[in-house]
PDB file of C-alpha atoms in Angstrom:
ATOM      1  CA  UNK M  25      50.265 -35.290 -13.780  1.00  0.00           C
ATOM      2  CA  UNK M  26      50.766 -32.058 -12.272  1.00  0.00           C
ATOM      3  CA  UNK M  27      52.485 -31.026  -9.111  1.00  0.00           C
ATOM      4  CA  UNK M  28      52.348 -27.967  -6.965  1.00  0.00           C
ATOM      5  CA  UNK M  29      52.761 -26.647  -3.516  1.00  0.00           C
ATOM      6  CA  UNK M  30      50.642 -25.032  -1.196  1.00  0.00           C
ATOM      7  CA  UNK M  31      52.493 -22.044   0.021  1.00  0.00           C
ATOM      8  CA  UNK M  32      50.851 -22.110   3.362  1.00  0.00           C
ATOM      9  CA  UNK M  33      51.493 -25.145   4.491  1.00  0.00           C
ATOM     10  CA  UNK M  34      54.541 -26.371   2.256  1.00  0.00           C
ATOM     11  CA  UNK M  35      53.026 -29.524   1.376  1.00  0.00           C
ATOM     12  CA  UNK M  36      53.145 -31.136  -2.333  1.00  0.00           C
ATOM     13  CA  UNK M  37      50.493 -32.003  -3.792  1.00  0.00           C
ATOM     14  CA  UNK M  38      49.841 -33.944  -7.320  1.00  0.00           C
ATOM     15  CA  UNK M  39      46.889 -32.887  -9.794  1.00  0.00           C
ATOM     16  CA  UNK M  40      45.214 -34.403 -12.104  1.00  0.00           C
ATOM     17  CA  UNK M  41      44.762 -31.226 -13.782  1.00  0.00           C
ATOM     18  CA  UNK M  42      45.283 -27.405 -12.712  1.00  0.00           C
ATOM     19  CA  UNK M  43      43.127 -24.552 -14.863  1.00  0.00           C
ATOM     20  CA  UNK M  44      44.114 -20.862 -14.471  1.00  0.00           C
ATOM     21  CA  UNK M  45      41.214 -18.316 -14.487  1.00  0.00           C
ATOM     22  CA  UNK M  46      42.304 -14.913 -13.817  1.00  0.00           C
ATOM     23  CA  UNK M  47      44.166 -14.378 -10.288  1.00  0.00           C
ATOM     24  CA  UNK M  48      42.847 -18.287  -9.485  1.00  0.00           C
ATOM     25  CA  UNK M  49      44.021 -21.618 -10.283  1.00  0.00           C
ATOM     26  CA  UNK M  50      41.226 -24.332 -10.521  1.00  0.00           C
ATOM     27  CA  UNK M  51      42.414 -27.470  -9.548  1.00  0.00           C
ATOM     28  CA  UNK M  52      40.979 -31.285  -9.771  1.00  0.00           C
ATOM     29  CA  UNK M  53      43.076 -33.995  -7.953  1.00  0.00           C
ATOM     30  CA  UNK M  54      41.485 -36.853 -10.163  1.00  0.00           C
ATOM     31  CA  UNK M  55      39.361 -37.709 -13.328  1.00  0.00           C
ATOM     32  CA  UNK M  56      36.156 -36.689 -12.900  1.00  0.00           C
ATOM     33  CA  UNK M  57      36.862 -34.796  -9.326  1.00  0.00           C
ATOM     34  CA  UNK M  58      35.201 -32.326  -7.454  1.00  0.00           C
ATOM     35  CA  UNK M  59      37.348 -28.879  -8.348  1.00  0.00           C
ATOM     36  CA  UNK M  60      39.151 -26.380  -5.900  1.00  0.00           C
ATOM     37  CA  UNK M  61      39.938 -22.794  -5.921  1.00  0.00           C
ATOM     38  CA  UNK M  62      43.001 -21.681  -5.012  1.00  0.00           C
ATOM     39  CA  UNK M  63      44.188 -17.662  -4.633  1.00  0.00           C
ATOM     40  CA  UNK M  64      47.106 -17.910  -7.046  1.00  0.00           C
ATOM     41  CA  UNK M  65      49.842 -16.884  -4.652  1.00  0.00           C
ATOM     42  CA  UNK M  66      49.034 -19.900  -2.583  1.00  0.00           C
ATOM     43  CA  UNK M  67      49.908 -22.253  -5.222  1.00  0.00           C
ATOM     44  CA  UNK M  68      53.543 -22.374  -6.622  1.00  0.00           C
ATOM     45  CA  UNK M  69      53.704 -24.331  -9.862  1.00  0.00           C
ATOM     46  CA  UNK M  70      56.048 -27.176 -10.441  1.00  0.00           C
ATOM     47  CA  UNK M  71      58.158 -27.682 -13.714  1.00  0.00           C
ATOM     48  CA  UNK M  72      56.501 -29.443 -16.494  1.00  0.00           C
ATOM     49  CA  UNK M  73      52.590 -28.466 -14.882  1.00  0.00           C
ATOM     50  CA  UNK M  74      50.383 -28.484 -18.021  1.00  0.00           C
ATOM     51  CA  UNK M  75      47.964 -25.657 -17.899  1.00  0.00           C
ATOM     52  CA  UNK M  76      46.505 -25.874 -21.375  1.00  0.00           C
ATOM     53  CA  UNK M  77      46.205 -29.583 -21.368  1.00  0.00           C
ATOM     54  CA  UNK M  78      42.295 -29.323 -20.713  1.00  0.00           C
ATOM     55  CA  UNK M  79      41.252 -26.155 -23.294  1.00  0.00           C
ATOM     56  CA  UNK M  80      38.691 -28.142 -25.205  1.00  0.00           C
ATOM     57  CA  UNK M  81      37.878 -30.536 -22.841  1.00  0.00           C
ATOM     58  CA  UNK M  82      34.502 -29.560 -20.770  1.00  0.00           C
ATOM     59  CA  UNK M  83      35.190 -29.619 -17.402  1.00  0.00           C
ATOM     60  CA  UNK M  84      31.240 -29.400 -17.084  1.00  0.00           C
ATOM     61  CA  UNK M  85      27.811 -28.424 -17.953  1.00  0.00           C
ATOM     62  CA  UNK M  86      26.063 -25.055 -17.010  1.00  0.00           C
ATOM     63  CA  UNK M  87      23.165 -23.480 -17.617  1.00  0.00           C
ATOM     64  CA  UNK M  88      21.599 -20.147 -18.579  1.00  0.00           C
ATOM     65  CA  UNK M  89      17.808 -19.193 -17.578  1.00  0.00           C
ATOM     66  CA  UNK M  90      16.377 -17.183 -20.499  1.00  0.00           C
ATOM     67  CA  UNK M  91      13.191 -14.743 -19.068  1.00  0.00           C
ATOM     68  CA  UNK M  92      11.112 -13.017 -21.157  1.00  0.00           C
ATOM     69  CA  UNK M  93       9.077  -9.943 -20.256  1.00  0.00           C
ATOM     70  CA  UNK M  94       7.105  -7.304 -22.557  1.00  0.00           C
ATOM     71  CA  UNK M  95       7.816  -4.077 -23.327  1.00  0.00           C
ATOM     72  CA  UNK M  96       6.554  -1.359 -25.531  1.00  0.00           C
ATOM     73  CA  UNK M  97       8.709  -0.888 -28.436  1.00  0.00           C
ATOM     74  CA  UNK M  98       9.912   3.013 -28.271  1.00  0.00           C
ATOM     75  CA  UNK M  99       9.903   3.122 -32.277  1.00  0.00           C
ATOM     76  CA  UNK M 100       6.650   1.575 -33.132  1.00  0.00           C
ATOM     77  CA  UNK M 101       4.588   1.589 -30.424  1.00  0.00           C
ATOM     78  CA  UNK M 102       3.858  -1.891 -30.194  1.00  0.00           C
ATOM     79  CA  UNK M 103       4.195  -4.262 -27.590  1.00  0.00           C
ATOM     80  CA  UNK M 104       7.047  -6.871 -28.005  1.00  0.00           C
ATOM     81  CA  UNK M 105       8.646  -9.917 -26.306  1.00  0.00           C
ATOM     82  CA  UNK M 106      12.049  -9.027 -24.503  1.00  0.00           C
ATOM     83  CA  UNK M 107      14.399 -11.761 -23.971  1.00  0.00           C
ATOM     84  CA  UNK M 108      17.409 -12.053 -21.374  1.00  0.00           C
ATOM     85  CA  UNK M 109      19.680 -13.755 -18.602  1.00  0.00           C
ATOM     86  CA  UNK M 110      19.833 -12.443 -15.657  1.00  0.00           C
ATOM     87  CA  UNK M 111      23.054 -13.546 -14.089  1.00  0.00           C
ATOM     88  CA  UNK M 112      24.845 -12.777 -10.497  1.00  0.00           C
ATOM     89  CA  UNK M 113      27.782  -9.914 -10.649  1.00  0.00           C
ATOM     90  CA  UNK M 114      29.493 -12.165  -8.135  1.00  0.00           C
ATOM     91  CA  UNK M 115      29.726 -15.384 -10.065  1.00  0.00           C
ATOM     92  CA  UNK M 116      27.959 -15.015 -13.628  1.00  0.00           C
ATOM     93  CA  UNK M 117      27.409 -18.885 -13.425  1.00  0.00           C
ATOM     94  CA  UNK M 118      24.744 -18.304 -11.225  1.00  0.00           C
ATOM     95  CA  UNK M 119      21.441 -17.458 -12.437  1.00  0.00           C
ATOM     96  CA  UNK M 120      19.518 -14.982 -10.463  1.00  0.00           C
ATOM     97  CA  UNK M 121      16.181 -16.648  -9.846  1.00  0.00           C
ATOM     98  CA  UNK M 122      13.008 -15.423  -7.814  1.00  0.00           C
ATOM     99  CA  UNK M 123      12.296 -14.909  -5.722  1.00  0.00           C
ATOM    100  CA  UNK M 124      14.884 -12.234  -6.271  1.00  0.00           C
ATOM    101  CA  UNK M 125      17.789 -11.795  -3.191  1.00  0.00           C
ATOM    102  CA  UNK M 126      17.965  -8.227  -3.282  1.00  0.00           C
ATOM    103  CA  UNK M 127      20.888  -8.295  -0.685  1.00  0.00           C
ATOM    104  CA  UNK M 128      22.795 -10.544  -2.451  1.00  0.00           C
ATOM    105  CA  UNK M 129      22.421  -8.279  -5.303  1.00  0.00           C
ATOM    106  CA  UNK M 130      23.226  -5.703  -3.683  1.00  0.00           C
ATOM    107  CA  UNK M 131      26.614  -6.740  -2.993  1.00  0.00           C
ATOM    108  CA  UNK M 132      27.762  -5.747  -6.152  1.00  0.00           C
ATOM    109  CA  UNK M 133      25.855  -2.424  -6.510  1.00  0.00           C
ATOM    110  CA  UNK M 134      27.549   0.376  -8.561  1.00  0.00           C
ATOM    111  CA  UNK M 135      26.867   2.595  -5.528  1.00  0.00           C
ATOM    112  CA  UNK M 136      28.088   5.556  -7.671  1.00  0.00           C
ATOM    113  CA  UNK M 137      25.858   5.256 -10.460  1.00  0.00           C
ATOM    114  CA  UNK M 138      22.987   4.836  -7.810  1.00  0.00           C
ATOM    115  CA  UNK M 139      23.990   7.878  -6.383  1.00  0.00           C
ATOM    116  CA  UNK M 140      23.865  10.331  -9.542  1.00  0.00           C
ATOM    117  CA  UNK M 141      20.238   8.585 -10.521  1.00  0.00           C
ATOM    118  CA  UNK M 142      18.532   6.835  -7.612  1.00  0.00           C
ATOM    119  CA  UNK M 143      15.756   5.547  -9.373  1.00  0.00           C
ATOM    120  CA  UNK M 144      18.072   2.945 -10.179  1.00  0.00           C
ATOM    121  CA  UNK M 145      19.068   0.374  -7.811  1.00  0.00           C
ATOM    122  CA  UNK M 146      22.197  -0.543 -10.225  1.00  0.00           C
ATOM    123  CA  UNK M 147      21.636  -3.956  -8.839  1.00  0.00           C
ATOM    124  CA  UNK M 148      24.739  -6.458  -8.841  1.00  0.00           C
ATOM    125  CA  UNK M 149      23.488  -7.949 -12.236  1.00  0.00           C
ATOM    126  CA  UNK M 150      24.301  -9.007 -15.677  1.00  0.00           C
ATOM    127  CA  UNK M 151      21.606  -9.130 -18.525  1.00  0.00           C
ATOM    128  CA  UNK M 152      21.845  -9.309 -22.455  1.00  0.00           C
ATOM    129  CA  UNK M 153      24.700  -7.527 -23.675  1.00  0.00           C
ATOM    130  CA  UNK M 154      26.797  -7.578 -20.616  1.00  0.00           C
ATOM    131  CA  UNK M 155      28.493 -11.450 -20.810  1.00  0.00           C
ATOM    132  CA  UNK M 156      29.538 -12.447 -24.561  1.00  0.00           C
ATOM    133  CA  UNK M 157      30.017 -16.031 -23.777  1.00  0.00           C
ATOM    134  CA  UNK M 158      26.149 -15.872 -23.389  1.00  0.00           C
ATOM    135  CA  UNK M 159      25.690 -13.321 -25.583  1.00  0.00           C
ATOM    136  CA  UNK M 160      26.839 -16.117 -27.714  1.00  0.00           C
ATOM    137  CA  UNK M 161      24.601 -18.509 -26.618  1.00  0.00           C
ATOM    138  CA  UNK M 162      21.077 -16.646 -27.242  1.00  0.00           C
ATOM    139  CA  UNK M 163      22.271 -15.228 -30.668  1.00  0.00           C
ATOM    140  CA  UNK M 164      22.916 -18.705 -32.135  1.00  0.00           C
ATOM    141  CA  UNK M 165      19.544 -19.356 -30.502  1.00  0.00           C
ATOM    142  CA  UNK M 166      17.367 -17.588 -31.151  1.00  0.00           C
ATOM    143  CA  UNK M 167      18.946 -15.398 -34.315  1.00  0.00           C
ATOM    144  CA  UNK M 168      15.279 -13.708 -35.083  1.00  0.00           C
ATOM    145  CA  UNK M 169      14.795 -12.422 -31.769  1.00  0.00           C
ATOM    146  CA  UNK M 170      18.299 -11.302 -31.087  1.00  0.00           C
ATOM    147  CA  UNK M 171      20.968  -9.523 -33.043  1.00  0.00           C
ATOM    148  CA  UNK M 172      24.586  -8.172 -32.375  1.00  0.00           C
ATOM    149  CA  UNK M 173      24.306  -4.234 -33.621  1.00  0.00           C
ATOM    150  CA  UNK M 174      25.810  -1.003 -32.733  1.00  0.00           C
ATOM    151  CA  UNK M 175      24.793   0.961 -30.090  1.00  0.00           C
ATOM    152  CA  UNK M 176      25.350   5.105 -29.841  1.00  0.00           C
ATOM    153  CA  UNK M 177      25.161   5.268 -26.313  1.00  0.00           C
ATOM    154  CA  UNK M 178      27.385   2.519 -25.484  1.00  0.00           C
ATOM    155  CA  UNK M 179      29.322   3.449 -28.819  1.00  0.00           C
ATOM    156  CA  UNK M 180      29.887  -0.266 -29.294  1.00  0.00           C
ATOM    157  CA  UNK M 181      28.365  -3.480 -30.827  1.00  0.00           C
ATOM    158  CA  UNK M 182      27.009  -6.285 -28.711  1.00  0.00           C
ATOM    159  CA  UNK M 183      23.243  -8.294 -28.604  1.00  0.00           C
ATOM    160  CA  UNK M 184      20.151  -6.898 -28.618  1.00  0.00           C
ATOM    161  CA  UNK M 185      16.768  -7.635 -29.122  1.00  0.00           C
ATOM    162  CA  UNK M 186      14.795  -6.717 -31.741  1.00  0.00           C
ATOM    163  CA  UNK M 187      11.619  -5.743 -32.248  1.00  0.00           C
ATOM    164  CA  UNK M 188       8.910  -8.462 -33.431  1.00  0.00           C
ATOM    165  CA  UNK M 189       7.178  -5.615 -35.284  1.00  0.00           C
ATOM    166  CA  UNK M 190       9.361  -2.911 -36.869  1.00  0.00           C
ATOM    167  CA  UNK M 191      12.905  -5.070 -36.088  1.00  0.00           C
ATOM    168  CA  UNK M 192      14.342  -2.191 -34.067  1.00  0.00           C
ATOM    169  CA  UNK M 193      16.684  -2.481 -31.671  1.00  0.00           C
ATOM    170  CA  UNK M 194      15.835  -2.590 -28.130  1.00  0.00           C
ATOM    171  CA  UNK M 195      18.794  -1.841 -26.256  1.00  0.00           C
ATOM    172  CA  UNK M 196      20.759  -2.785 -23.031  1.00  0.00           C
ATOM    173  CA  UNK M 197      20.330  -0.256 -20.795  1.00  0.00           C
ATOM    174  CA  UNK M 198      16.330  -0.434 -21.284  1.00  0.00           C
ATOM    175  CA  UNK M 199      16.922  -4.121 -20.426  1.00  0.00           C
ATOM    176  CA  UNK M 200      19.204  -3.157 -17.521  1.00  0.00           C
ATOM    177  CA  UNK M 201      16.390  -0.953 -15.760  1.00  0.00           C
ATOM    178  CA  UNK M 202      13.726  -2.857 -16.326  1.00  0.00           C
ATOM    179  CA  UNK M 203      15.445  -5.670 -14.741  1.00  0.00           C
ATOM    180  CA  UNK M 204      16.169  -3.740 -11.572  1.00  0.00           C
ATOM    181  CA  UNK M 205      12.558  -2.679 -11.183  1.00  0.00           C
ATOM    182  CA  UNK M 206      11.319  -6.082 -11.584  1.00  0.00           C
ATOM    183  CA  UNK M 207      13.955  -6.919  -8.491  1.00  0.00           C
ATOM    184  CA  UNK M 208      13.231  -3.630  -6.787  1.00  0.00           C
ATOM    185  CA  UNK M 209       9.453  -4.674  -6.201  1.00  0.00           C
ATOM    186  CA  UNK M 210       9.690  -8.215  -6.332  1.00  0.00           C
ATOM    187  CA  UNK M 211       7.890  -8.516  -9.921  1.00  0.00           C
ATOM    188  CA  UNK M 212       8.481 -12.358 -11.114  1.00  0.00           C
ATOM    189  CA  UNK M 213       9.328 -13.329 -14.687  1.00  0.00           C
ATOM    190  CA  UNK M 214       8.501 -16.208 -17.280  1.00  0.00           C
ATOM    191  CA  UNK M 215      10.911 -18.007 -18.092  1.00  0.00           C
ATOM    192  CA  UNK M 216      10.995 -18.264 -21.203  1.00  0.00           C
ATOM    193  CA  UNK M 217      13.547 -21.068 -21.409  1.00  0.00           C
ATOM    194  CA  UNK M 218      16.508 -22.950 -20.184  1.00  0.00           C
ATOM    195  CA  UNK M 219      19.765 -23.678 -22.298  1.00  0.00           C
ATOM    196  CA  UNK M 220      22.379 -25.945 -21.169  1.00  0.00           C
ATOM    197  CA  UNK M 221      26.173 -25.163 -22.242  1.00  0.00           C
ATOM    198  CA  UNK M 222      29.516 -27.066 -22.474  1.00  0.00           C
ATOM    199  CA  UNK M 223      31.875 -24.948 -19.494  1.00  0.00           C
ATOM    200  CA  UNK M 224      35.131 -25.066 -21.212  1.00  0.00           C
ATOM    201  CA  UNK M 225      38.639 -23.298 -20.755  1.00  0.00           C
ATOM    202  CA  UNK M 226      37.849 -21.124 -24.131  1.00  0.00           C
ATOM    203  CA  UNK M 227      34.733 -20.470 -22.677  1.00  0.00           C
ATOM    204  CA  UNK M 228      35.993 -19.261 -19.612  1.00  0.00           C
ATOM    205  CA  UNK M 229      38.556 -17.538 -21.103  1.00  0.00           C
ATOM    206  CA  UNK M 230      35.984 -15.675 -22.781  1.00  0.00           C
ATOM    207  CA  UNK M 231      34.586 -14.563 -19.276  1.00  0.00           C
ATOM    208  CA  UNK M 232      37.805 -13.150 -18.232  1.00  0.00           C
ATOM    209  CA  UNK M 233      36.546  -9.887 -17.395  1.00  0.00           C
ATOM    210  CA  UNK M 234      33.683 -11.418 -14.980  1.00  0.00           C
ATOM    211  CA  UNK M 235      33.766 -13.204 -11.365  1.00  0.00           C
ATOM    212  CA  UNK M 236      33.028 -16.401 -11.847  1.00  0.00           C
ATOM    213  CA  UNK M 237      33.460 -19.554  -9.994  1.00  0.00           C
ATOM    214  CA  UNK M 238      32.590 -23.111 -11.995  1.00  0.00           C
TER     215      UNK M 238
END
């Protein structure tokens, strides 16, 4: 078991297990217990606390929304099926469903970006390309339809769609602002599917860069 003490109120307190996710420490006080975030300078660690003990070990199940939309394909000039997530800046475990919350997503606006081209909102959202842990996901599921490649713009490699028709690649940031239209005037999507995932420590570790909150 672990043990650890609340710096704010100087009481003890034993674990049943304590995770560490950036500047948080995720703890559950028994077997299959409800879990509690803590700021990490409110918790001081006891000798012997295990923080690895649980790294393959789900601690539950999540699940990504997969829309699909269609767009014209800028090589070809056919129409093809776009897939994605659409996921909240704030907490990428949460799916951002419609009707869309525009002031929620607004909360995490790159106000900068808007400012230099506002015919972007730069809404506070993550879609294909942006999360690998789900990048992950949709390329080992659907491997025809999606495809890690290089971009020139971005200057890096991450997933894409590709086009049903001539296979080219239909890149994130055409993804990005169609997405933020759709939110900007309220267009809904198909969803196209849902995929449940195991939440684990590697995955999470994986997310490191991201808020999230299992």
């Amino acid at each position: 078991m672990n043990k650890f003490v609340n710096t704010k109120t100087g009481k003890l307190y034993t674990a049943y297990s304590i995770r560490e996710i950036g500047d948080k420490y995720v703890v559950v006080f028994k077997k299959g217990g409800k879990e509690y975030t803590y700021d990490r300078y409110t918790i001081d660690l006891m000798t012997g606390c295990d923080l690895s003990s649980t790294n393959d070990v789900p601690t539950s199940t999540g699940k990504l929304i997969v829309y699909s939309y269609d767009k014209t394909c800028y090589n070809c000039g056919e129409k093809t099926q776009i897939l994605t997530y659409i996921v909240y800046t704030g907490n990428i475990l949460d799916n951002f469903t419609y009707p869309w919350d525009k002031i929620k997503a607004l909360k995490y606006q790159n106000t900068e970006l808007h400012m230099i081209n506002e015919d972007i909102e730069y809404y506070g959202v993550k879609v294909l390309g942006d999360v690998f842990s789900f990048d992950e996901i949709m390329v080992n599921k659907y491997p025809k339809r999606i495809s890690v490649a290089y971009s020139k713009t971005l200057r890096r490699s991450y997933a894409m769609n590709i086009c049903e028709h001539c296979k080219a690649i239909q890149g994130k940031n055409f993804v990005y602002k169609d997405i933020n239209r759709f939110i900007r005037d309220m267009t809904p999507l198909n969803v196209f599917d849902t995929i449940s995932f195991q939440i684990t420590n590697d995955f999470l570790k994986k997310c490191k860069n991201h808020y999230i909150t299992p």
